[in-house]
Coordinates of C-alpha atoms and ligand atoms in Angstrom, one line a residue:
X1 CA -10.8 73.0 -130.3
X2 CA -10.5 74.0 -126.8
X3 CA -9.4 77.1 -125.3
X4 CA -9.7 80.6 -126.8
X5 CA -5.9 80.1 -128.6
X6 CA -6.4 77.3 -130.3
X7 CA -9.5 78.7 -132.0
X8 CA -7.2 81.0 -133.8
X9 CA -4.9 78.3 -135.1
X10 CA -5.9 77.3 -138.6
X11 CA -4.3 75.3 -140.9
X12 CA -4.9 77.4 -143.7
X13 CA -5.8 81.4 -143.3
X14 CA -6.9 82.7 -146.9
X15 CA -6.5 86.5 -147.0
X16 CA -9.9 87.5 -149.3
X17 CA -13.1 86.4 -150.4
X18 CA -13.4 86.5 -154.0
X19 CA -13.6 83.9 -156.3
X20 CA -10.1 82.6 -155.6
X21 CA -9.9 82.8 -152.0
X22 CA -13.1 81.2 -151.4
X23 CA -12.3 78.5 -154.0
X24 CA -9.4 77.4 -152.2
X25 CA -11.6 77.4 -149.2
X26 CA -13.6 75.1 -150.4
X27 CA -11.1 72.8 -151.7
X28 CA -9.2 72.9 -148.2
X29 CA -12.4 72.4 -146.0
X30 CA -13.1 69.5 -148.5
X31 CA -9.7 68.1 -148.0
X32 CA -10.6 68.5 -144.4
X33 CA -8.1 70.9 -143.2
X34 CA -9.0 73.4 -140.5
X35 CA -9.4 77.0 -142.9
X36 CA -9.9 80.8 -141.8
X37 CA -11.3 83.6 -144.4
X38 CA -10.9 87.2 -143.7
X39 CA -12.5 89.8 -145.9
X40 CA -13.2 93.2 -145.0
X41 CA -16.0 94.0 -147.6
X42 CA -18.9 91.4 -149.6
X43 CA -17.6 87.8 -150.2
X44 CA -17.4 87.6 -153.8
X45 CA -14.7 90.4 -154.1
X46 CA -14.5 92.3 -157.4
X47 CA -17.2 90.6 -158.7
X48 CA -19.8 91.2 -156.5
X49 CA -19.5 94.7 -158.2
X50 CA -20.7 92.8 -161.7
X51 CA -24.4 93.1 -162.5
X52 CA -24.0 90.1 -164.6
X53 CA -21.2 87.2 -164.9
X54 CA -21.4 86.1 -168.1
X55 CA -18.6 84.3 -168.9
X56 CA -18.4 81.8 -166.3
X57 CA -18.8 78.1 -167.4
X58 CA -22.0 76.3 -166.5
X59 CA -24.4 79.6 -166.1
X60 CA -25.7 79.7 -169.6
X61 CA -28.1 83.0 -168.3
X62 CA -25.5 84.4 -166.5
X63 CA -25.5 85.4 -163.3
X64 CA -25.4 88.2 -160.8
X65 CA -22.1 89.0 -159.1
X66 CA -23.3 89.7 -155.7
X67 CA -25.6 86.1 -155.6
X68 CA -22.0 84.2 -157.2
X69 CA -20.1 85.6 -154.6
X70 CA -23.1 84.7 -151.8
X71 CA -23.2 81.1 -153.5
X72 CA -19.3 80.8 -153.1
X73 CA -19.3 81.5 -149.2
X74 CA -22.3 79.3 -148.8
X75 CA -20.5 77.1 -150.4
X76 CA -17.1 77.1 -148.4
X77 CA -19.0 77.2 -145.1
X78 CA -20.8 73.9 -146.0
X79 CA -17.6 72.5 -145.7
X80 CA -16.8 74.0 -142.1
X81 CA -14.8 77.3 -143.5
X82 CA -15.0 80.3 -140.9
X83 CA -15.4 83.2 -142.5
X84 CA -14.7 86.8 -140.5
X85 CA -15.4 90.3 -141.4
X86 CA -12.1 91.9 -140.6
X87 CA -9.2 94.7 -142.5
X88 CA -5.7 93.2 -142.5
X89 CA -3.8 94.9 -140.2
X90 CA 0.1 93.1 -140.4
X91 CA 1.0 90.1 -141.7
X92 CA 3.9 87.9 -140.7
X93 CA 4.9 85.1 -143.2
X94 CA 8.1 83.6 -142.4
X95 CA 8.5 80.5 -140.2
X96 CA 6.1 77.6 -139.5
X97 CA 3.2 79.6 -138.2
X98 CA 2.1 82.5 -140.1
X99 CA 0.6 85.4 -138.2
X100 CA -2.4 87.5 -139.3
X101 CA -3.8 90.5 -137.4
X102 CA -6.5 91.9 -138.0
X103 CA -9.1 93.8 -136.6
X104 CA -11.5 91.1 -135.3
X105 CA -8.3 89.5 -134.0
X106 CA -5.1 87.6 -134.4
X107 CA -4.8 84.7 -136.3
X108 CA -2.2 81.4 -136.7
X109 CA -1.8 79.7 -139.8
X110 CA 0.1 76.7 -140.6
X111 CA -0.8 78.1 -145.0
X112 CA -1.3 81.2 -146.4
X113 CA -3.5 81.9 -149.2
X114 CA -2.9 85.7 -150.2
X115 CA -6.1 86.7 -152.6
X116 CA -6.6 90.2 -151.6
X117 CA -7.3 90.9 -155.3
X118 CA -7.0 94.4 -156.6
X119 CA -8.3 97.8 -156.4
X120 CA -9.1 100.7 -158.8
X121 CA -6.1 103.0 -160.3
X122 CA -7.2 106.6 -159.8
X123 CA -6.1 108.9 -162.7
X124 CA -4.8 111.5 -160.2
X125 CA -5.6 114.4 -161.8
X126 CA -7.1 117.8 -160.1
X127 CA -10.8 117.5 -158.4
X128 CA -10.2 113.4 -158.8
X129 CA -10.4 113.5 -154.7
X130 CA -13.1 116.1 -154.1
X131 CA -15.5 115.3 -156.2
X132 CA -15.3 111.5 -155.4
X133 CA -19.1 110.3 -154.6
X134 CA -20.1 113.5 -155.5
X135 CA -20.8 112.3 -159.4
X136 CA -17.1 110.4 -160.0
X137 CA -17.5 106.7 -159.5
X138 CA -15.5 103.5 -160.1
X139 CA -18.8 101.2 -159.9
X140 CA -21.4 101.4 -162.5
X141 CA -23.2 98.7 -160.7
X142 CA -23.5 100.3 -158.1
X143 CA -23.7 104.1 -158.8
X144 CA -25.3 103.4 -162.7
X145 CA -29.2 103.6 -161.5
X146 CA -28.5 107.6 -160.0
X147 CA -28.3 108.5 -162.9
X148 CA -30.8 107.9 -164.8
X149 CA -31.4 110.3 -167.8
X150 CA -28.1 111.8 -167.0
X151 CA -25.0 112.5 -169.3
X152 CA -22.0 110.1 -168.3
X153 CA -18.1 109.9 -169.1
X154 CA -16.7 106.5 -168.7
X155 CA -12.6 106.8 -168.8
X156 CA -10.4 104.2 -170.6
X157 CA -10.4 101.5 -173.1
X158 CA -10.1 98.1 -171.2
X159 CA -13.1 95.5 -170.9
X160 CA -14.0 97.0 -167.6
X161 CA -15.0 100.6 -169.1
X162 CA -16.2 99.1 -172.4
X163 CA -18.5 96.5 -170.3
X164 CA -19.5 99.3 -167.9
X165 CA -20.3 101.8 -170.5
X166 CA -22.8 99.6 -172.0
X167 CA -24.6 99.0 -168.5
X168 CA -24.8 102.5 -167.9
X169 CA -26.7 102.8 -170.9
X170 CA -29.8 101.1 -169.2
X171 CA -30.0 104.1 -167.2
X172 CA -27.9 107.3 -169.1
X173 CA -29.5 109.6 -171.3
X174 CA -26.1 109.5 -172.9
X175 CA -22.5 107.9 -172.3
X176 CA -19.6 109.2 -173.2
X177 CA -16.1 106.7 -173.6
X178 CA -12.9 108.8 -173.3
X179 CA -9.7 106.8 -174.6
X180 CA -6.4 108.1 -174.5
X181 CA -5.7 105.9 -178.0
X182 CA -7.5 105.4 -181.2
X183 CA -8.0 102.2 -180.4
X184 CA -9.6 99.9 -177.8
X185 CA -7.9 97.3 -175.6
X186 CA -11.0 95.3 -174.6
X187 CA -11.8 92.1 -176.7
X188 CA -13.6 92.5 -180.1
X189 CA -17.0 91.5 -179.3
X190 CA -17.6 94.0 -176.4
X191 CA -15.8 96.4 -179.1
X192 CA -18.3 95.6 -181.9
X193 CA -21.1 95.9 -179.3
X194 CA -19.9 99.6 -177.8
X195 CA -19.2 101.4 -181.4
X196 CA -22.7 99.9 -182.5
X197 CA -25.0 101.7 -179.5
X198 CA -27.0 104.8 -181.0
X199 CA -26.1 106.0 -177.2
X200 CA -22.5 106.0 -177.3
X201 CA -20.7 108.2 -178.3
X202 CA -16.3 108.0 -178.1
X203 CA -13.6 110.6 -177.5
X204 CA -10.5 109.3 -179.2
X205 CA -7.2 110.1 -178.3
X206 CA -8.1 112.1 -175.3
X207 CA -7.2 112.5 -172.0
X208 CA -8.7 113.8 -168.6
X209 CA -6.6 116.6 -167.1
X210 CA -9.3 117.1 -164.7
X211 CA -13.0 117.0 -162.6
X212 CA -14.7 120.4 -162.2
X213 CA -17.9 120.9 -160.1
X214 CA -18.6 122.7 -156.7
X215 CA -21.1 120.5 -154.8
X216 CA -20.9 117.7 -157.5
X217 CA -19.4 116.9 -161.0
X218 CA -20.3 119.8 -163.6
X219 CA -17.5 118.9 -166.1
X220 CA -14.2 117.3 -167.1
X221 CA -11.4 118.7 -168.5
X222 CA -9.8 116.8 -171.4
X223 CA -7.3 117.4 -173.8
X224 CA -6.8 115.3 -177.9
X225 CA -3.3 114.2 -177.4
X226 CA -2.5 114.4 -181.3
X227 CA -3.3 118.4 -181.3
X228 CA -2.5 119.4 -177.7
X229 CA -6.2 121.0 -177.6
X230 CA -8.3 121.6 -174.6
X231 CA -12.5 121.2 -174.3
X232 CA -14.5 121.4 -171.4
X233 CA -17.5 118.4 -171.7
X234 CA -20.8 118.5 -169.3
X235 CA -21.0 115.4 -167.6
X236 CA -23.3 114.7 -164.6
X237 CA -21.3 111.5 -163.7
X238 CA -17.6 110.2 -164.6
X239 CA -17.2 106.3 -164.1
X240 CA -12.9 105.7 -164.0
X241 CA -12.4 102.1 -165.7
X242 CA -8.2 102.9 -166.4
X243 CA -7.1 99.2 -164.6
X244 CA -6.1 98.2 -161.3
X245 CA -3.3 98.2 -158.5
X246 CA -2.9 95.2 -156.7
X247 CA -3.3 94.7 -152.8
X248 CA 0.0 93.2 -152.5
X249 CA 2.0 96.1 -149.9
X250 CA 1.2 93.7 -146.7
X251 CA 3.3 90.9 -148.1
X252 CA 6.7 91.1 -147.5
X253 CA 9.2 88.5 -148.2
X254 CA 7.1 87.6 -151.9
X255 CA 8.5 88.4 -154.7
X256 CA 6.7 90.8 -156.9
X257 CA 7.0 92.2 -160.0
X258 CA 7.8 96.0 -161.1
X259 CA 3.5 96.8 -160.7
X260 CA 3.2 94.9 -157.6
X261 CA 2.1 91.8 -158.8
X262 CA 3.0 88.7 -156.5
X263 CA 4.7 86.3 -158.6
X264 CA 4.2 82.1 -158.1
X265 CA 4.9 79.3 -160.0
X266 CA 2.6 77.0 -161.5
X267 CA 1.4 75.5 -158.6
X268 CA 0.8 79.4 -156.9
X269 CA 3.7 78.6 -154.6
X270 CA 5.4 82.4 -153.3
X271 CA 9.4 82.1 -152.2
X272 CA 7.9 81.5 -148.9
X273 CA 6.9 78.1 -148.2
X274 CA 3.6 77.4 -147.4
X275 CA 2.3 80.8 -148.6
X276 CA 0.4 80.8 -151.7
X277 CA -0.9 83.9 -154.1
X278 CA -4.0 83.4 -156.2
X279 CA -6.3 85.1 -158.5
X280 CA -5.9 88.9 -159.7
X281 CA -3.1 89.5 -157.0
X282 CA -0.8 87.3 -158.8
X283 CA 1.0 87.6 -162.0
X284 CA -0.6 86.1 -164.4
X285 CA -2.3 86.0 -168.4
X286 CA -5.9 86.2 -167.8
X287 CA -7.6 87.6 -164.8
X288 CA -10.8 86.2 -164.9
X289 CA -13.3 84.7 -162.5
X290 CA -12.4 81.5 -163.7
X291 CA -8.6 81.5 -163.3
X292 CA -8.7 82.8 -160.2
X293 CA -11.3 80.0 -159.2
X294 CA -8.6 77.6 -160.6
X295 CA -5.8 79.2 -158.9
X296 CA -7.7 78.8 -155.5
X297 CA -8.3 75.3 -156.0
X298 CA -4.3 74.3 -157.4
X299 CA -3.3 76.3 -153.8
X300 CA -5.2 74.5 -151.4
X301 CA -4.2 71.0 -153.1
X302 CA -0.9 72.2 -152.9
X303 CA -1.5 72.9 -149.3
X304 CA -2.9 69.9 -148.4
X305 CA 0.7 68.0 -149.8
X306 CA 2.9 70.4 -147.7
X307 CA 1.3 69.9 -144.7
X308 CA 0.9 66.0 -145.2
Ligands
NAP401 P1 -7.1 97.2 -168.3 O1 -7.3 96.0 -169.2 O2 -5.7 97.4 -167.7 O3 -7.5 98.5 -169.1 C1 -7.2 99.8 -168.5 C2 -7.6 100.8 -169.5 O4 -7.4 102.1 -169.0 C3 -6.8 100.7 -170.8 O5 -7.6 101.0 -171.9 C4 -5.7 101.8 -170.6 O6 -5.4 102.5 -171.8 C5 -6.5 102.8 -169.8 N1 -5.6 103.6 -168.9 C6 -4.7 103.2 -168.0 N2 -4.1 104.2 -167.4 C7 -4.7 105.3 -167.9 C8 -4.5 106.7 -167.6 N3 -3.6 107.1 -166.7 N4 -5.2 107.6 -168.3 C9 -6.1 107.2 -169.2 N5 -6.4 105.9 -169.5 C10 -5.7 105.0 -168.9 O7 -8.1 97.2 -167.0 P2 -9.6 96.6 -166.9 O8 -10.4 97.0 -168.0 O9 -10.0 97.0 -165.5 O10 -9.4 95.0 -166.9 C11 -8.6 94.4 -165.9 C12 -8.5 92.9 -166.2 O11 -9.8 92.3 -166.0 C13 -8.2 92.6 -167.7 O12 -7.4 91.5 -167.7 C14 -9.5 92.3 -168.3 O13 -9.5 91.5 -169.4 C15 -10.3 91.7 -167.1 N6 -11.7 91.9 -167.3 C16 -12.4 91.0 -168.0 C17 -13.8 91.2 -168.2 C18 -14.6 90.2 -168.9 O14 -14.0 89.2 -169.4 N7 -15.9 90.3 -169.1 C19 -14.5 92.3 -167.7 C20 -13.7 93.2 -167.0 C21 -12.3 93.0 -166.8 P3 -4.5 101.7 -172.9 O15 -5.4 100.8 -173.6 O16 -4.0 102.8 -173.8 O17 -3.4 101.0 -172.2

């Protein structure tokens, strides 16, 4: 590589550093094409917000999100990916050379490998956005230890909220699951292991018509959907677990389904060739970190056949 151009000019530009993105990295540097990662926050992505990865195969301890997603980059960069801390500023996808910009700088790609994952759904109800940091949360890793002692509300019914209500009981006096249904959508065992904790208590059938507090969270406002009745519950922290939006609005020209979701074929091919979704972005089953590890790795060997 010569002058300052041609350092931009990648053969593959992978849009996200979680599990999939970094995966297909490490399969394309491998392979030994020329690949770029941009990620604006902690390689690892969604899971770097994990205490503990339990699920994924050959880690029969676990293992902690932020050292996973340290392990993937080191990983990819053994192999000669580039990874820059940058935010996405446009993306063009069509013809032979994709362009990124962003805000360490333009970028060429011959591939693209869209796995900007997702981000948290707010509930958008009253106080949601004042009180944000100021005792509502969407990360029990990283918020749980403040407070210690401390009555928390953890909203929805998902594995997320059921998994992150049991952290936060290492550190809460006492945690609170609100669920707008009488039942729970996360997977029996986490179920079984929830209803069973002497700290746990759930609201059924309940929903959060607001966040109250002047400097920081005093209360939330919910309301029993089968009786139309209102409560007021002291809470010192809220921790919002009610799914995800995906970071798909940059990509034009992909199709997408009705929530946003970018939808591939098996082999994570978009409409437009030579650009590839993986992981949580895409429509898929299971979003887990091992899918979207899989999905990175069926990209960049797809990748490697369309530019041969
Ligand atoms: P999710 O599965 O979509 O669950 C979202 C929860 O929030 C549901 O219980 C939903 O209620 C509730 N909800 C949605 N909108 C709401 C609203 N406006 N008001 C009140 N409640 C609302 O999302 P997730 O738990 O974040 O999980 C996302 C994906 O990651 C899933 O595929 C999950 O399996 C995966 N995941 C896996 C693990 C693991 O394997 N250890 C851990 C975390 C996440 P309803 O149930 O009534 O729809």
């Amino acid at each position: 590589m010569g002058s300052e151009k041609q350092e931009q000019n990648y053969d593959m530009l992978i849009l996200g550093a979680g599990p999939a993105g970094l995966t297909a990295a490490i399969y394309a540097s491998r392979a030994g094409l020329s690949a770029l990662v941009c990620e604006e926050k902690l390689s690892g992505g969604e899971i770097s917000a994990t205490e503990q990865l339990d699920n994924f195969p050959g880690f029969p301890e676990g293992i902690n999100g932020i050292e996973f997603g340290m392990r993937l980059e080191q990983q990819a960069q053994r192999f000669g990916t580039r990874i820059v801390s940058a935010s996405i500023e446009t993306v063009e996808l069509d013809g032979e050379w994709k362009r990124v910009v962003t805000t360490a700088g333009e970028f060429l790609g011959r591939t693209v490998v869209i796995a900007t994952g997702t981000q948290p759904r707010n509930l958008g109800v009253p106080g949601e956005e004042k009180l944000r940091g100021r005792g509502i949360s969407y990360c029990a890793t990283c918020d749980g230890p403040f407070f210690r002692d401390k009555m928390v509300a953890v909203i929805g019914g998902g594995d997320s909220a059921v998994e992150e209500a049991l952290y936060l009981t290492r550190f809460a006096g006492g945690v609170l699951l609100v669920h707008r249904r009488d039942m729970l959508r996360a997977v029996p065992y986490l179920q079984e292991k929830l209803l069973n904790h002497p700290n746990v208590k759930v609201l059924w059938d309940t929903v959060v018509k607001g966040f109250a507090g002047e400097a920081k969270l005093e209360k939330i406002l919910v309301q029993n959907v089968r009786n139309d009745s209102m409560a007021e519950v002291p809470v010192d922290g809220a921790f919002l677990y009610v799914g995800r939006i995906p970071n798909s609005s940059f990509f034009n020209g992909v199709e997408k389904d009705a929530n946003g979701y970018i939808i591939t074929n098996d082999e994570m091919e978009t409409k437009i060739p030579g650009v590839y979704a993986v992981g949580d972005i895409r429509r898929k089953f299971l979003r887990q970190v091992v899918t979207a590890a899989a999905d990175g790795a069926i990209a960049a060997m797809v990748a490697v056949r369309y530019l041969a």
